[in-house]
XYZ file of N, CA and C in Angstrom:
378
model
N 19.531 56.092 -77.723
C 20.848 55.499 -77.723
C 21.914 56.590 -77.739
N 23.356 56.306 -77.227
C 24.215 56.871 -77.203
C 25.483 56.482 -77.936
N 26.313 56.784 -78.691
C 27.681 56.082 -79.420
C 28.914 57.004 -78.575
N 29.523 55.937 -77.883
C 30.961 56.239 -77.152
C 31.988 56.065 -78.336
N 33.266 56.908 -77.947
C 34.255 56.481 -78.584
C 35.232 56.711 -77.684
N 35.975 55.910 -77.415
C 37.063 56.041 -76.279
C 38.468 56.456 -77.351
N 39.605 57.375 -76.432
C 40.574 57.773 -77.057
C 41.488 58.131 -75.805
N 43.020 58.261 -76.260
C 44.036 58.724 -75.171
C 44.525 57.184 -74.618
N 44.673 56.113 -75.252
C 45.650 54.434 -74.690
C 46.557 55.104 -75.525
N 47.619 54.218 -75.143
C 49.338 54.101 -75.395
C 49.716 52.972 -74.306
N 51.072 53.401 -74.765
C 52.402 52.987 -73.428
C 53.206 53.702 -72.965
N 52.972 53.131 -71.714
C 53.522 53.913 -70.614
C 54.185 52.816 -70.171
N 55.304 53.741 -69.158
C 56.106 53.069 -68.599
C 55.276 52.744 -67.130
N 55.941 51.833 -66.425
C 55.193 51.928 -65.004
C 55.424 52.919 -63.884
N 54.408 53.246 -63.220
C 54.565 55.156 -62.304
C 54.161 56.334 -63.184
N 54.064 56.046 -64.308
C 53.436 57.164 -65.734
C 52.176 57.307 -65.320
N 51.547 58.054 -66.118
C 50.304 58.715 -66.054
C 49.810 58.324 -67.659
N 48.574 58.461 -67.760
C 47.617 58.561 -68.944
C 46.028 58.928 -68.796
N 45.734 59.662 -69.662
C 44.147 60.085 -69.442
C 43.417 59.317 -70.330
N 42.268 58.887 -70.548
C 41.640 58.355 -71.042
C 39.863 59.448 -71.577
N 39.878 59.279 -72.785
C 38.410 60.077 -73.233
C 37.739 58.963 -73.727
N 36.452 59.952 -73.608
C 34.791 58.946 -73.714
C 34.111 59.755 -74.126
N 34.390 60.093 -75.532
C 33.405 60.896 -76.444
C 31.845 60.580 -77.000
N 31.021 61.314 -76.479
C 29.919 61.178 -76.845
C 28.913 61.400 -77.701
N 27.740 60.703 -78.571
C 26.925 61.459 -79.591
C 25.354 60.866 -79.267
N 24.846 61.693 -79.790
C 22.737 61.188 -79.879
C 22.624 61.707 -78.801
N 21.994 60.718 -77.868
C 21.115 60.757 -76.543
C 21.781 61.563 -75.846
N 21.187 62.739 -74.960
C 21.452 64.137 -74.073
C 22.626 62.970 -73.106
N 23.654 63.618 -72.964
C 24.879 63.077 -72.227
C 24.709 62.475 -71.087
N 24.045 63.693 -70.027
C 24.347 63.767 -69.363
C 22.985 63.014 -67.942
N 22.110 62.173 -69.493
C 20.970 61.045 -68.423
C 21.545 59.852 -68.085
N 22.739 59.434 -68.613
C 23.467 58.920 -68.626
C 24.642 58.143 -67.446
N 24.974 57.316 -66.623
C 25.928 57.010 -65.772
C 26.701 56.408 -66.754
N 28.310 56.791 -66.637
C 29.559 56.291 -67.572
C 30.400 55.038 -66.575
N 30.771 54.247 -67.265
C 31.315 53.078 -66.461
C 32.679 53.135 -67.047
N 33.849 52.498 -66.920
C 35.474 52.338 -67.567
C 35.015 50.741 -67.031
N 35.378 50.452 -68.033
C 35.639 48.984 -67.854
C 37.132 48.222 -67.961
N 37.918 47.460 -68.152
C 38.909 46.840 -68.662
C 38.805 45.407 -68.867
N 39.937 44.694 -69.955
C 39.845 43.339 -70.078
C 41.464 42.990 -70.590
N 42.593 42.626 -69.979
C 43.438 41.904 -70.058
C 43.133 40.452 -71.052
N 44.546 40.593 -71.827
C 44.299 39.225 -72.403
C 43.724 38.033 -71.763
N 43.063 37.373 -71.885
C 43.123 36.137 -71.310
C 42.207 36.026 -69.746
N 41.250 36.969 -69.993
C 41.031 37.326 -68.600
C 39.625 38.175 -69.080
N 38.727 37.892 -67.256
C 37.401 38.817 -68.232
C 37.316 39.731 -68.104
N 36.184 40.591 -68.384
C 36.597 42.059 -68.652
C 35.503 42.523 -67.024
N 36.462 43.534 -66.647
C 36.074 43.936 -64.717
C 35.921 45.583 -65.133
N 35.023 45.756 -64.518
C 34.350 47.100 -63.444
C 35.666 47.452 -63.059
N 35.891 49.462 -63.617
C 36.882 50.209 -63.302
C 36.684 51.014 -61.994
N 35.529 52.065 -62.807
C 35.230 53.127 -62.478
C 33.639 53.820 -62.891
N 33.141 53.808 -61.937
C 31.441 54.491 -62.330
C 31.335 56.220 -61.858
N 30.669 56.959 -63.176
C 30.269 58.477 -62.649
C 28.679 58.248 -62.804
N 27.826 59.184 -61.999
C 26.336 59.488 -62.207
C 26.436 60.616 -63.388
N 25.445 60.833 -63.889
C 24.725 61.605 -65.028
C 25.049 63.113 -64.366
N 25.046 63.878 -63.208
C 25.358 64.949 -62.681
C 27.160 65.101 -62.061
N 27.658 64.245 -62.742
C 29.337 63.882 -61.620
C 29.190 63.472 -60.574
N 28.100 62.844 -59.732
C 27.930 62.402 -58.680
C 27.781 60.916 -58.885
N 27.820 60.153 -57.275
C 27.779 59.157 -57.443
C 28.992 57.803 -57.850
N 30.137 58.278 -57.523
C 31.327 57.908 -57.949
C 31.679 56.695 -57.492
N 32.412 55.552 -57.986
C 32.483 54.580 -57.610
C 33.806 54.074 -58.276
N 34.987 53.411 -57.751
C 35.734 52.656 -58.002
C 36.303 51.162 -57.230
N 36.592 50.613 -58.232
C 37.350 49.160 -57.941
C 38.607 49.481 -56.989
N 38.553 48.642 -56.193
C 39.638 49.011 -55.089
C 41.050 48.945 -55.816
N 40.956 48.109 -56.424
C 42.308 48.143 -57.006
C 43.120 49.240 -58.211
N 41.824 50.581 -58.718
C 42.517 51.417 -58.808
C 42.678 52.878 -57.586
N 41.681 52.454 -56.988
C 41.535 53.494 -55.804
C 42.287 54.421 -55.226
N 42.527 55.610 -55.554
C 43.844 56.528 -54.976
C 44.430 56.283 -56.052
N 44.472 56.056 -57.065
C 45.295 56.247 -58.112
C 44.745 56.603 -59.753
N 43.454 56.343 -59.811
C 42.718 56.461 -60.824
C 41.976 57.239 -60.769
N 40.794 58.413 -61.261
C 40.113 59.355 -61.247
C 39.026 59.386 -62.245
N 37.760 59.653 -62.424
C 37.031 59.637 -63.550
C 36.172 61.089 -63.265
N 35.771 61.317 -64.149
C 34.918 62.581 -63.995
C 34.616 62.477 -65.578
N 33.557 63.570 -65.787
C 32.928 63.803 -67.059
C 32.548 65.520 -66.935
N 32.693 65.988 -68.163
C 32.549 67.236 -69.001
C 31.224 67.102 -69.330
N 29.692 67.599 -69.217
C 28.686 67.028 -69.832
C 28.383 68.608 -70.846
N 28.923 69.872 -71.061
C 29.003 70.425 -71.727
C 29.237 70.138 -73.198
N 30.574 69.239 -72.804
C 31.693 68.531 -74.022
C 31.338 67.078 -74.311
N 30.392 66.433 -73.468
C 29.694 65.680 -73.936
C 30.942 64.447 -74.076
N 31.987 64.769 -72.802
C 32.926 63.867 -72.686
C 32.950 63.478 -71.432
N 33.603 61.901 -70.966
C 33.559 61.202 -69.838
C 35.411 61.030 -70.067
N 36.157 61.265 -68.800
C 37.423 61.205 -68.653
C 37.838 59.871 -67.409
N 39.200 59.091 -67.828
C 39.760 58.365 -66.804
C 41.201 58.939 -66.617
N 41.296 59.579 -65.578
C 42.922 59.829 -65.798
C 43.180 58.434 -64.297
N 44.491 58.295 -65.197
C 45.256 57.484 -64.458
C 46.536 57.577 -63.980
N 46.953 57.568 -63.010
C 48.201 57.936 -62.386
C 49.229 56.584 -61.913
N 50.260 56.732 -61.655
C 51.042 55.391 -60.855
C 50.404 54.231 -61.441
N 50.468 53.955 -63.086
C 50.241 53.161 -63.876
C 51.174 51.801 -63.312
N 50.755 50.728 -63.546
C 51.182 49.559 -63.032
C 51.266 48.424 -63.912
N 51.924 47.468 -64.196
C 51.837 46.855 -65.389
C 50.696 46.164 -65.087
N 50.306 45.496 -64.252
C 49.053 44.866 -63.836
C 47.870 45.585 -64.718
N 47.512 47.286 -64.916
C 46.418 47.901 -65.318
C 46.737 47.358 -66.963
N 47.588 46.850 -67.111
C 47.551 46.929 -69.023
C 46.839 45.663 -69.378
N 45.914 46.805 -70.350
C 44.670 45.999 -70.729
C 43.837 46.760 -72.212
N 42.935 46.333 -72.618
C 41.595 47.456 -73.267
C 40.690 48.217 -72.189
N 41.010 49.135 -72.706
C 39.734 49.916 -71.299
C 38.593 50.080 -72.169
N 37.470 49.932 -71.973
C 36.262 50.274 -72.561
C 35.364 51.466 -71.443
N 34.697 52.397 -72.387
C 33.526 53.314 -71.522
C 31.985 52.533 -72.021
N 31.225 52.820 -70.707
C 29.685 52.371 -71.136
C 29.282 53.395 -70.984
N 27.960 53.579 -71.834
C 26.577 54.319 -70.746
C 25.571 52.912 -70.593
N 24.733 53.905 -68.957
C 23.809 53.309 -69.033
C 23.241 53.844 -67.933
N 22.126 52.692 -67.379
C 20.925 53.595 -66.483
C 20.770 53.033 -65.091
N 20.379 53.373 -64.566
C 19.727 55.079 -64.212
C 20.718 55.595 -63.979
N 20.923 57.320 -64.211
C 21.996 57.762 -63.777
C 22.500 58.563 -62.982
N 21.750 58.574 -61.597
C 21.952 58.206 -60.499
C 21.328 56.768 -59.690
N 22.814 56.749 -58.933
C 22.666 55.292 -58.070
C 23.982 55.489 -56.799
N 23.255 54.681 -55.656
C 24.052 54.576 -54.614
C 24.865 53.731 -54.751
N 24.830 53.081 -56.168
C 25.490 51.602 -55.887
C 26.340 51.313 -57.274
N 27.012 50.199 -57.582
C 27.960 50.151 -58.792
C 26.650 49.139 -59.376
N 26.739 50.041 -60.214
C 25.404 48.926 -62.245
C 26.247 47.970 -61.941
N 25.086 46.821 -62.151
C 25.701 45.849 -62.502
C 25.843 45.882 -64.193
N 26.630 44.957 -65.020
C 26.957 45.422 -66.277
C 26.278 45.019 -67.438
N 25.163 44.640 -66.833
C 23.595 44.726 -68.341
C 23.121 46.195 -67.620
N 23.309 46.707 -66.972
C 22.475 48.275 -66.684
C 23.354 48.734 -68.071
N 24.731 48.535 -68.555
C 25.215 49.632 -69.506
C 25.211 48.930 -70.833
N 24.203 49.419 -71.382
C 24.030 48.943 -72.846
C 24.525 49.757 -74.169
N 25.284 50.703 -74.097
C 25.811 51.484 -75.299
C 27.312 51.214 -74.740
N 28.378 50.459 -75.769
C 29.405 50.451 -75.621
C 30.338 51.023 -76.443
N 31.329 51.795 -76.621
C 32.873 52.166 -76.951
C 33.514 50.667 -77.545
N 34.680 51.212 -78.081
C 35.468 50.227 -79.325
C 36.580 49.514 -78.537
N 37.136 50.732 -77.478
C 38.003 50.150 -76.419
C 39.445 51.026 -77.138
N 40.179 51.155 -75.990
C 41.185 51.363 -76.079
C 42.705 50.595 -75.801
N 43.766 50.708 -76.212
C 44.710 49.706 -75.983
C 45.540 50.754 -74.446
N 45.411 50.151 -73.733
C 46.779 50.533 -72.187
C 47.662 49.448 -72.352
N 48.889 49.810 -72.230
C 50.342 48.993 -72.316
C 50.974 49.692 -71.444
N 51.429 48.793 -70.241
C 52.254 49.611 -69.230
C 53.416 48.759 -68.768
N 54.569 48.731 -69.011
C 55.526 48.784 -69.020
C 56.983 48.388 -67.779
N 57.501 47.738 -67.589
C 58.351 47.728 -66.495
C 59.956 48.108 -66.931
């Protein structure tokens, strides 16, 4: 097993920027594929952003596409979302997963990620 802790939500205004961390402990980091998830009030919680266990393998939701970025540190045993041209639409909880295998051609579906993060608060602003 692995324990995430996500860090770096606030508020932002809209067109702002924010990074997002996905701190990691236990299980070697980096066997690992990291997912960003989000969940708006009232609404279910959607597929952000997927990295593979080597930084490969990258995958995003069209709707942050060109504007969102993920990568991971597996030294630091950290998974990153930076986000750019924040939109009030993105304000939500973002959550990080791990899970398996970690490489894939394709986006986990979301029982592949069974170690979850506490979530973070995004508030974005008009």
């Amino acid at each position: 097993q692995v324990q995430l802790v996500e860090s770096g939500g606030g508020l932002v205004q809209a067109g702002g920027s924010l990074r997002l961390s996905c701190a990691a402990s236990g299980r070697t980091f980096s066997g690992y594929t990291i997912g960003w998830f989000r969940q708006a009030p009232g609404k279910e919680r959607e597929f952000v952003a997927q990295i593979g266990g080597g930084g490969d393998t990258i995958a995003y939701t069209d709707s942050v596409k060109g504007r969102f970025t993920i990568s991971r540190d597996n030294a630091k045993k950290t998974a990153y979302l930076q986000m750019n041209s924040l939109k009030v639409e993105d304000t939500a909880v973002y959550y990080c997963a791990a899970g398996s295998p970690r490489h894939t051609t394709v986006i986990l579906p979301r029982r592949a990620f069974d170690s979850w993060g506490q979530g973070t608060q995004v508030s974005v602003s008009s």
